[in-house]
Short mmCIF file of C-alpha atoms and ligand atoms in Angstrom, two decimals:
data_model
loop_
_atom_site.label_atom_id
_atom_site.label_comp_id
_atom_site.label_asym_id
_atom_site.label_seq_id
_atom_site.Cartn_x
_atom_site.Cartn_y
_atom_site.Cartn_z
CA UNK I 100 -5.51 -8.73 21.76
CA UNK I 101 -6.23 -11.36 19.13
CA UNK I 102 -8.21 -10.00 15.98
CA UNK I 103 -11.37 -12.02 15.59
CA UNK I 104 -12.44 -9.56 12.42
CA UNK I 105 -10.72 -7.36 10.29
CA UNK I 106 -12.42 -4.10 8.71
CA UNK I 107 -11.26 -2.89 5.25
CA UNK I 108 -12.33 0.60 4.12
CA UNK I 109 -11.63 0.99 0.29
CA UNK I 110 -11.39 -1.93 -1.60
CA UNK I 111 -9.51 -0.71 -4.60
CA UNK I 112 -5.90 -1.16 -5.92
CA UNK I 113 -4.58 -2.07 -1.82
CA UNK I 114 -7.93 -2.69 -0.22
CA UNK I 115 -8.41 -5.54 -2.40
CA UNK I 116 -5.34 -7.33 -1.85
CA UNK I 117 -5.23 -6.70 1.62
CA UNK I 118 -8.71 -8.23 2.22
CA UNK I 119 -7.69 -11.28 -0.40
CA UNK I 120 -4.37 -11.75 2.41
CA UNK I 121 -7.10 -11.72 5.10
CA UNK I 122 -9.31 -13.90 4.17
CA UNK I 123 -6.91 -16.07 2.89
CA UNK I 124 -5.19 -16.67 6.34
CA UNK I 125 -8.89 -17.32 7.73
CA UNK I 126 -9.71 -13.92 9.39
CA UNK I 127 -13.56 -12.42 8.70
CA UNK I 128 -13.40 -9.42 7.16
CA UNK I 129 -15.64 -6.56 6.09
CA UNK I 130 -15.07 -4.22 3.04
CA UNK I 131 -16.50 -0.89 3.09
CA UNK I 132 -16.86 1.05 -0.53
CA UNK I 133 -18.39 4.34 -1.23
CA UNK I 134 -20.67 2.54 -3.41
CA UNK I 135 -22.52 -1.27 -4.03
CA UNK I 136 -20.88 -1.36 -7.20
CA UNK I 137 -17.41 -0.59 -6.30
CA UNK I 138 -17.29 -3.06 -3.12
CA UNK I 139 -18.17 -5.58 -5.87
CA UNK I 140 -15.66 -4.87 -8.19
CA UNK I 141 -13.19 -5.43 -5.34
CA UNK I 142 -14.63 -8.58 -4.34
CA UNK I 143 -14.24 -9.71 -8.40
CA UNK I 144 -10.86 -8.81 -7.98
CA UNK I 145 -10.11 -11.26 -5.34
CA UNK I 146 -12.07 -13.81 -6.62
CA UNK I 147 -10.03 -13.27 -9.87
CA UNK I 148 -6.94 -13.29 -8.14
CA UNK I 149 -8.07 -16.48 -5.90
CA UNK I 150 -9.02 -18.33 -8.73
CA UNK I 151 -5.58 -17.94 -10.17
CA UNK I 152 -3.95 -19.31 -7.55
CA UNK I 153 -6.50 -22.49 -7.85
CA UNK I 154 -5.44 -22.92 -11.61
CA UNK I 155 -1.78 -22.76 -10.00
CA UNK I 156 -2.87 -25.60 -7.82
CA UNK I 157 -1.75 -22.90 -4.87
CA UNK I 158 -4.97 -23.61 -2.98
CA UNK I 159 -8.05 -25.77 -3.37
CA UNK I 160 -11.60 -24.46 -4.68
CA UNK I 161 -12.67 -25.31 -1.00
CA UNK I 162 -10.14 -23.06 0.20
CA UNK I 163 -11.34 -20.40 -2.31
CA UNK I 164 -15.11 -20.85 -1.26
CA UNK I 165 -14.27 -20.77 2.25
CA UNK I 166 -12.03 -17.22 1.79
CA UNK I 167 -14.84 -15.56 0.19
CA UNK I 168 -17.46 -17.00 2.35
CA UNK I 169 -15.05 -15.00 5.02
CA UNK I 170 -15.82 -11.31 3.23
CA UNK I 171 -18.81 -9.58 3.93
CA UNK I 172 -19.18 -6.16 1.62
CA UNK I 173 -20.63 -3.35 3.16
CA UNK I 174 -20.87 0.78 2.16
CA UNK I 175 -21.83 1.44 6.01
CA UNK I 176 -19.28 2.60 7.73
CA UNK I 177 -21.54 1.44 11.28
CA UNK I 178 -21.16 -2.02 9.75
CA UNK I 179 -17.19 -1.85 10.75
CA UNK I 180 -18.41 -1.34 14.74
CA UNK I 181 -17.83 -4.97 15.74
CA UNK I 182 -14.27 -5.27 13.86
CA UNK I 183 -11.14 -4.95 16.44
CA UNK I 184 -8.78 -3.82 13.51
CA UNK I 185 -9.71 -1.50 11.06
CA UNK I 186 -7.54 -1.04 7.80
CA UNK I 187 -7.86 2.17 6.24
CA UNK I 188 -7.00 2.39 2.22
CA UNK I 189 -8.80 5.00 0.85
CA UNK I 190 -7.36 7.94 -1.43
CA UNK I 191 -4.46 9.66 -0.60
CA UNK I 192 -5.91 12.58 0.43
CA UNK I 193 -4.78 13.48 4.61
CA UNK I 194 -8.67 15.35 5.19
CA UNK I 195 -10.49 12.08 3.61
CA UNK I 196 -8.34 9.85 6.03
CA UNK I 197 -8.52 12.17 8.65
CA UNK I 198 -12.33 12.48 8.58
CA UNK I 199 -12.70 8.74 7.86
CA UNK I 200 -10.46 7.85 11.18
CA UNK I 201 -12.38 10.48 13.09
CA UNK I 202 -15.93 8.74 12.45
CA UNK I 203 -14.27 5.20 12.69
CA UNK I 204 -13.04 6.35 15.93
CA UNK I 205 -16.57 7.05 17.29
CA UNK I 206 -18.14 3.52 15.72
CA UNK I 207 -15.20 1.54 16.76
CA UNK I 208 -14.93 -0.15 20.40
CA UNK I 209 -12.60 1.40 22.42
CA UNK I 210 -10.25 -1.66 21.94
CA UNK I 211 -10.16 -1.57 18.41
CA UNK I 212 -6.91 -0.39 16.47
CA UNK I 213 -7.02 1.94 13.65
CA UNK I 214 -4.48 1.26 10.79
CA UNK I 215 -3.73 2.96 7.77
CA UNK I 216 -2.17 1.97 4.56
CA UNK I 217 -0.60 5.57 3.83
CA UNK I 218 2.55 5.50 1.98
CA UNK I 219 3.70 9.23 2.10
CA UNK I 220 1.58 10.91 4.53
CA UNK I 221 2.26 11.29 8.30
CA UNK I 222 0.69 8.31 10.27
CA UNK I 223 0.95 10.95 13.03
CA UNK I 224 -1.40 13.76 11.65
CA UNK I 225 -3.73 11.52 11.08
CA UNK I 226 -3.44 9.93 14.53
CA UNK I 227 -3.98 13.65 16.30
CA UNK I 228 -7.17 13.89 14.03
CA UNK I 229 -8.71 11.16 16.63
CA UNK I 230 -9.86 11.43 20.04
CA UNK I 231 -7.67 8.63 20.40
CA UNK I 232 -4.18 8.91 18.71
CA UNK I 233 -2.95 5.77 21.10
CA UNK I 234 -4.86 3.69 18.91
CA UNK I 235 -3.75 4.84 15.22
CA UNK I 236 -0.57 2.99 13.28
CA UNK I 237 0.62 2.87 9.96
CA UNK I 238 0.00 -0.69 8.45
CA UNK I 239 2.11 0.01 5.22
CA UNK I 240 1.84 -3.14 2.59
CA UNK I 241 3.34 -3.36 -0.49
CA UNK I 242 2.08 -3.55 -4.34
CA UNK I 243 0.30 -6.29 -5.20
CA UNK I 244 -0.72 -7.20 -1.31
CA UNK I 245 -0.92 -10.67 -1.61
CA UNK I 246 2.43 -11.35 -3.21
CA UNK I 247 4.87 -8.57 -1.23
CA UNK I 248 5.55 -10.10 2.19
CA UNK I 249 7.00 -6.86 3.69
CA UNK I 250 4.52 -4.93 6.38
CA UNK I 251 6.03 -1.62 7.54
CA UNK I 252 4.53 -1.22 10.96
CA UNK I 253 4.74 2.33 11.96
CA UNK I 254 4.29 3.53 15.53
CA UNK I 255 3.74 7.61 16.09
CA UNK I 256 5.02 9.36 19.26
CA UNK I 257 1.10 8.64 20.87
CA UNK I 258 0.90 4.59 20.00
CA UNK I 259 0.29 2.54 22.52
CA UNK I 260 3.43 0.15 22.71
CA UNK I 261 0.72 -2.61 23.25
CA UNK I 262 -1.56 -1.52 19.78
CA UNK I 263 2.21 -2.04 17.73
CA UNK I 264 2.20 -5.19 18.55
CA UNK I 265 -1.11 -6.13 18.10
CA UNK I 266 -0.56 -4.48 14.84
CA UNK I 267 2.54 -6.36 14.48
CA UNK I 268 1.65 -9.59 15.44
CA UNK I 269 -1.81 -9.36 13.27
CA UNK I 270 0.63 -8.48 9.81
CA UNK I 271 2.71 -11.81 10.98
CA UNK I 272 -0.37 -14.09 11.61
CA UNK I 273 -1.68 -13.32 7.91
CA UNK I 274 1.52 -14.51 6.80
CA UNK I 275 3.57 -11.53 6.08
CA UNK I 276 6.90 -10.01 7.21
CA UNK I 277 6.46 -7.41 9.36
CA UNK I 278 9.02 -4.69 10.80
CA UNK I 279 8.66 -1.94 13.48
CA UNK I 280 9.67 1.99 12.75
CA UNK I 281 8.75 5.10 13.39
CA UNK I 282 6.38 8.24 11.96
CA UNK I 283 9.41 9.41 9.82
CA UNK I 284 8.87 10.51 6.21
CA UNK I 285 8.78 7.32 3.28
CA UNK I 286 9.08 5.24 6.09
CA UNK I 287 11.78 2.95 5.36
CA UNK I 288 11.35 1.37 1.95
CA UNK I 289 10.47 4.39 0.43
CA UNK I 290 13.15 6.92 2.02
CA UNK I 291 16.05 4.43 0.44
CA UNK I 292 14.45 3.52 -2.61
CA UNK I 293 12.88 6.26 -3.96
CA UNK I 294 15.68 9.02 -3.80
CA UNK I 295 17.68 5.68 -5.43
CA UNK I 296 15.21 5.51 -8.41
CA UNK I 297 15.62 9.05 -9.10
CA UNK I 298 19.52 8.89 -9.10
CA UNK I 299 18.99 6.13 -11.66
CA UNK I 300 16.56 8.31 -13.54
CA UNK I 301 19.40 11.26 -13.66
CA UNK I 302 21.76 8.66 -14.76
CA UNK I 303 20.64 8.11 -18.05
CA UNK I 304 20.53 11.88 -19.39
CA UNK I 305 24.18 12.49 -17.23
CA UNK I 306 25.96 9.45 -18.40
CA UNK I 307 23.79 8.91 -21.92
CA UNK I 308 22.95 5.92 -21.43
CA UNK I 309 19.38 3.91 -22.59
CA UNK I 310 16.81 2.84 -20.43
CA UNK I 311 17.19 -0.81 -21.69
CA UNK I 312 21.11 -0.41 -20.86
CA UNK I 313 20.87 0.90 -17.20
CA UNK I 314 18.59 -1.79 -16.37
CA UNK I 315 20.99 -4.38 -17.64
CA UNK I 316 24.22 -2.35 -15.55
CA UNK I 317 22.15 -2.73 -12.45
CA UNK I 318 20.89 -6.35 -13.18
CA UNK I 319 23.98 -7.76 -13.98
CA UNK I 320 26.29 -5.66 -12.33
CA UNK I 321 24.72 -5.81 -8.67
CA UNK I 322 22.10 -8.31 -9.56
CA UNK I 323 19.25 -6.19 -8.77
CA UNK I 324 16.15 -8.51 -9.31
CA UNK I 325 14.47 -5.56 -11.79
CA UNK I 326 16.19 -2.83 -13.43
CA UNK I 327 15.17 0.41 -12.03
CA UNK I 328 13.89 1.70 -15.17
CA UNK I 329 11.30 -1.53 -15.44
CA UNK I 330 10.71 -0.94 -11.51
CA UNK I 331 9.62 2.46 -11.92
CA UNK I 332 7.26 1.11 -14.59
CA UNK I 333 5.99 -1.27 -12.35
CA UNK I 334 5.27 1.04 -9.37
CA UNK I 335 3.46 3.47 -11.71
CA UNK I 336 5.44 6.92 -12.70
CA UNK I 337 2.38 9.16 -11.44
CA UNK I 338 2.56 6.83 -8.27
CA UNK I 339 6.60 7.63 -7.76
CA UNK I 340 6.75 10.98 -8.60
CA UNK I 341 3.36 11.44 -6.09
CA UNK I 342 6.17 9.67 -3.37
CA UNK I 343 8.88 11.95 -4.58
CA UNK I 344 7.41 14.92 -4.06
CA UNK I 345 5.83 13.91 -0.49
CA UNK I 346 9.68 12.72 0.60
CA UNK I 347 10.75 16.52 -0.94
CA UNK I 348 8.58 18.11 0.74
CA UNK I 349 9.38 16.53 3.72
CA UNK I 350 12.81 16.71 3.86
CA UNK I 351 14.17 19.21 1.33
CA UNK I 352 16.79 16.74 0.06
CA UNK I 353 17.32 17.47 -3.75
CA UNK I 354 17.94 13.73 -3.98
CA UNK I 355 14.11 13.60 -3.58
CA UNK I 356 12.69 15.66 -5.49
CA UNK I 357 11.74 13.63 -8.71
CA UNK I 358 13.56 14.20 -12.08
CA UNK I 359 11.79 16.35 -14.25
CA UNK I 360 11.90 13.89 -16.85
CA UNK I 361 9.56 11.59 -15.00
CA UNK I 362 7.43 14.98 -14.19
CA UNK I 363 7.24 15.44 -18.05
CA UNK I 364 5.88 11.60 -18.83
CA UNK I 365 3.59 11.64 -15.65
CA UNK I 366 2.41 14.49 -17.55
CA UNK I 367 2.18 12.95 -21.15
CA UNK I 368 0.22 9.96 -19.20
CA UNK I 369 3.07 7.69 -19.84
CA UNK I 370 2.30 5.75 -16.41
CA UNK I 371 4.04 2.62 -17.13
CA UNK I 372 2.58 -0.86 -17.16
CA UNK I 373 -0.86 0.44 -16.37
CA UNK I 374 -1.31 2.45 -18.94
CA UNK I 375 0.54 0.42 -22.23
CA UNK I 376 4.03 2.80 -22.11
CA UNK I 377 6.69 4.52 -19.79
CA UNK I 378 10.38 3.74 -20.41
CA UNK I 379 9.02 0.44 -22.13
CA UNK I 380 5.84 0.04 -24.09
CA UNK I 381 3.77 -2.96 -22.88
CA UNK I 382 1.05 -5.31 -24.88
CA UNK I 383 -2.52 -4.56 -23.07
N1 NAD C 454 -1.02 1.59 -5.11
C1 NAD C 454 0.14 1.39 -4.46
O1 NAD C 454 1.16 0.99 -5.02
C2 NAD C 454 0.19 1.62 -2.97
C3 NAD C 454 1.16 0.95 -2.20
C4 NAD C 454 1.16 1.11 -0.82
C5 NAD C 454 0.26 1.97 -0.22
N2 NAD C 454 -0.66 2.65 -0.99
C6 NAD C 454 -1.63 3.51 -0.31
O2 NAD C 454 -2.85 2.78 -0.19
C7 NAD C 454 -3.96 3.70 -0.24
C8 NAD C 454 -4.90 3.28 -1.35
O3 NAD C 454 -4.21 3.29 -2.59
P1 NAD C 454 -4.76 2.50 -3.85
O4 NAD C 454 -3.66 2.49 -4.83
O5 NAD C 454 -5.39 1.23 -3.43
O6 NAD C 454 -5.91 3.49 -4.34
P2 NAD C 454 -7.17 3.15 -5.27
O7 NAD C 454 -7.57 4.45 -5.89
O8 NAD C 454 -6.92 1.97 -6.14
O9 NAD C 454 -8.31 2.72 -4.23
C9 NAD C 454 -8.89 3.59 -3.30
C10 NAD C 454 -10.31 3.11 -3.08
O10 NAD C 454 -10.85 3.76 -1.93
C11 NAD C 454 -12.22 4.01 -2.16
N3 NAD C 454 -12.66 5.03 -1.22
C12 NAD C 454 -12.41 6.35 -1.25
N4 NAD C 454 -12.95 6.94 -0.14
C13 NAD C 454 -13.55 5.95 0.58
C14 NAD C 454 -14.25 5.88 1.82
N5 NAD C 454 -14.45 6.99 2.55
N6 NAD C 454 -14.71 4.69 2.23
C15 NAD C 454 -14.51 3.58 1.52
N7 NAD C 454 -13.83 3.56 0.34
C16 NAD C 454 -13.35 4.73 -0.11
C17 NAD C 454 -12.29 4.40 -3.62
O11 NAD C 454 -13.61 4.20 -4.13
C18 NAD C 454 -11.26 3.43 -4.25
O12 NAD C 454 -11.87 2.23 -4.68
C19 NAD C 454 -3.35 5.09 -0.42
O13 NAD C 454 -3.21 5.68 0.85
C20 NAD C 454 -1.99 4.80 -1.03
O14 NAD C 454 -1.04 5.80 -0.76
C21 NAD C 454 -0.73 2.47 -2.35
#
């Protein structure tokens, strides 16, 4: 099944850069909000973030016309009926994606797949929250969308082998580089890396060392393209120790439970890049 049009449902932080991928690599797309406003602040976003790459000389201003000609903003949810892939990335919240799936699945032809972009909840509850779970995969992309190529494509125990690879084949046509796995907690990005950031985190209280210094052991002693503690920044400490605790949960590993001391700054608001400070302070 070729994709003809792509729905989007939430067009913040994700949303937004997954509809910028799709209507860069020429597919229409629709973007459902919860309000006029908010579809329009995603649609600034990519225009923002399209416009950059003009500057860059990436793409042309006819390129940029013609992506955003391709996105059509909508807060009806009956406006996603003609789409034959629907993106979910909404809050992370399993009874808003649940009931969200469950009223896409009734507006939806009964050809279209349902994706979502969940990082830490199970692709599979969600799926059994449909009248048809064949239909539902995970369609995980990484932070900031249009610049991560990776596309976790995650089939439950009730996907259609044929709906993966539509899935599949849809993430590689929009340019990215999708893999196949299965419904398994953090997928598998997040089940190596984040019980690996939180080692790093117990590091520097257990061996005393700085923030500034463990990033430099792991950049120059293993060449690590970004020192964990910068990383972590980057990702968002709320964000990671949201992750952490999903992955504990999960799997009872104490690995993955996240180190009180990033507990305590999620607490103190010390986010990282988004909000000015976490193990670094940043200009704003
Ligand atoms: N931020 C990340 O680094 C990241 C990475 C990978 C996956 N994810 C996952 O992507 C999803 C979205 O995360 P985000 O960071 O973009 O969140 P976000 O808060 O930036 O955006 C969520 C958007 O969804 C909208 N929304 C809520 N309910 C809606 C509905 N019923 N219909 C339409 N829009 C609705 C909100 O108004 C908001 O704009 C989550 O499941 C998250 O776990 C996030």
């Amino acid at each position: 099944m070729e994709v003809q049009t792509v729905g989007i449902v939430g067009l913040g932080t994700m949303g937004a850069g997954i509809a910028h991928v799709c209507v860069q690599a020429g597919v229409e797309t629709v973007g459902r909000e919860v309000s006029a406003g908010l579809a329009e602040r995603g649609r600034a976003t990519i225009e923002r973030h399209l416009a950059r790459g003009v500057e860059k000389s990436r793409l042309t201003q006819e390129d940029m016309d013609a992506a955003l000609g391709r996105l059509r903003l909508t807060t009806e949810l009956e406006a996603l009926a003609g789409c034959d892939l629907v993106i979910e990335a909404i809050v992370e919240q399993a009874d808003a994606k649940k009931e969200l799936f469950d009223e896409l699945d009734r507006i939806v032809s009964p050809q279209a797949v349902l994706a979502t972009n969940t990082s830490a909840l199970s692709v599979t509850e969600l799926a059994a929250a449909t009248s048809h779970p064949q239909r539902v995969v995970g369609m995980h992309f990484f932070n900031p969308a249009p610049v991560l190529p990776l596309v976790e494509v995650v089939r439950t125990q009730l996907t259609d082998p044929a709906v993966h690879d539509a899935a599949y084949d849809f993430a590689a046509r929009i340019g990215k580089e999708p893999i196949r796995c299965s419904d398994t907690p953090g997928f598998v990005v997040n089940r190596v890396l984040i019980p690996l950031l939180n080692d790093c985190v117990r590091v520097l209280d257990e061996a005393g060392v700085t923030p500034d210094d463990l990033d430099k052991a792991m950049l120059h002693g293993t060449r690590w393209p970004i020192g964990p503690c910068a990383l972590i920044d980057l990702i968002g400490i709320d964000i990671h120790v949201h992750a952490s605790d999903a992955l504990w949960e999960s799997l009872r590993e104490p690995r993955m439970a996240p180190p009180p001391r990033l507990v305590a700054m999620a607490k103190a608001g010390l986010l990282g890049r988004k909000t000015g400070r976490g193990f670094y302070t940043y200009e704003r």
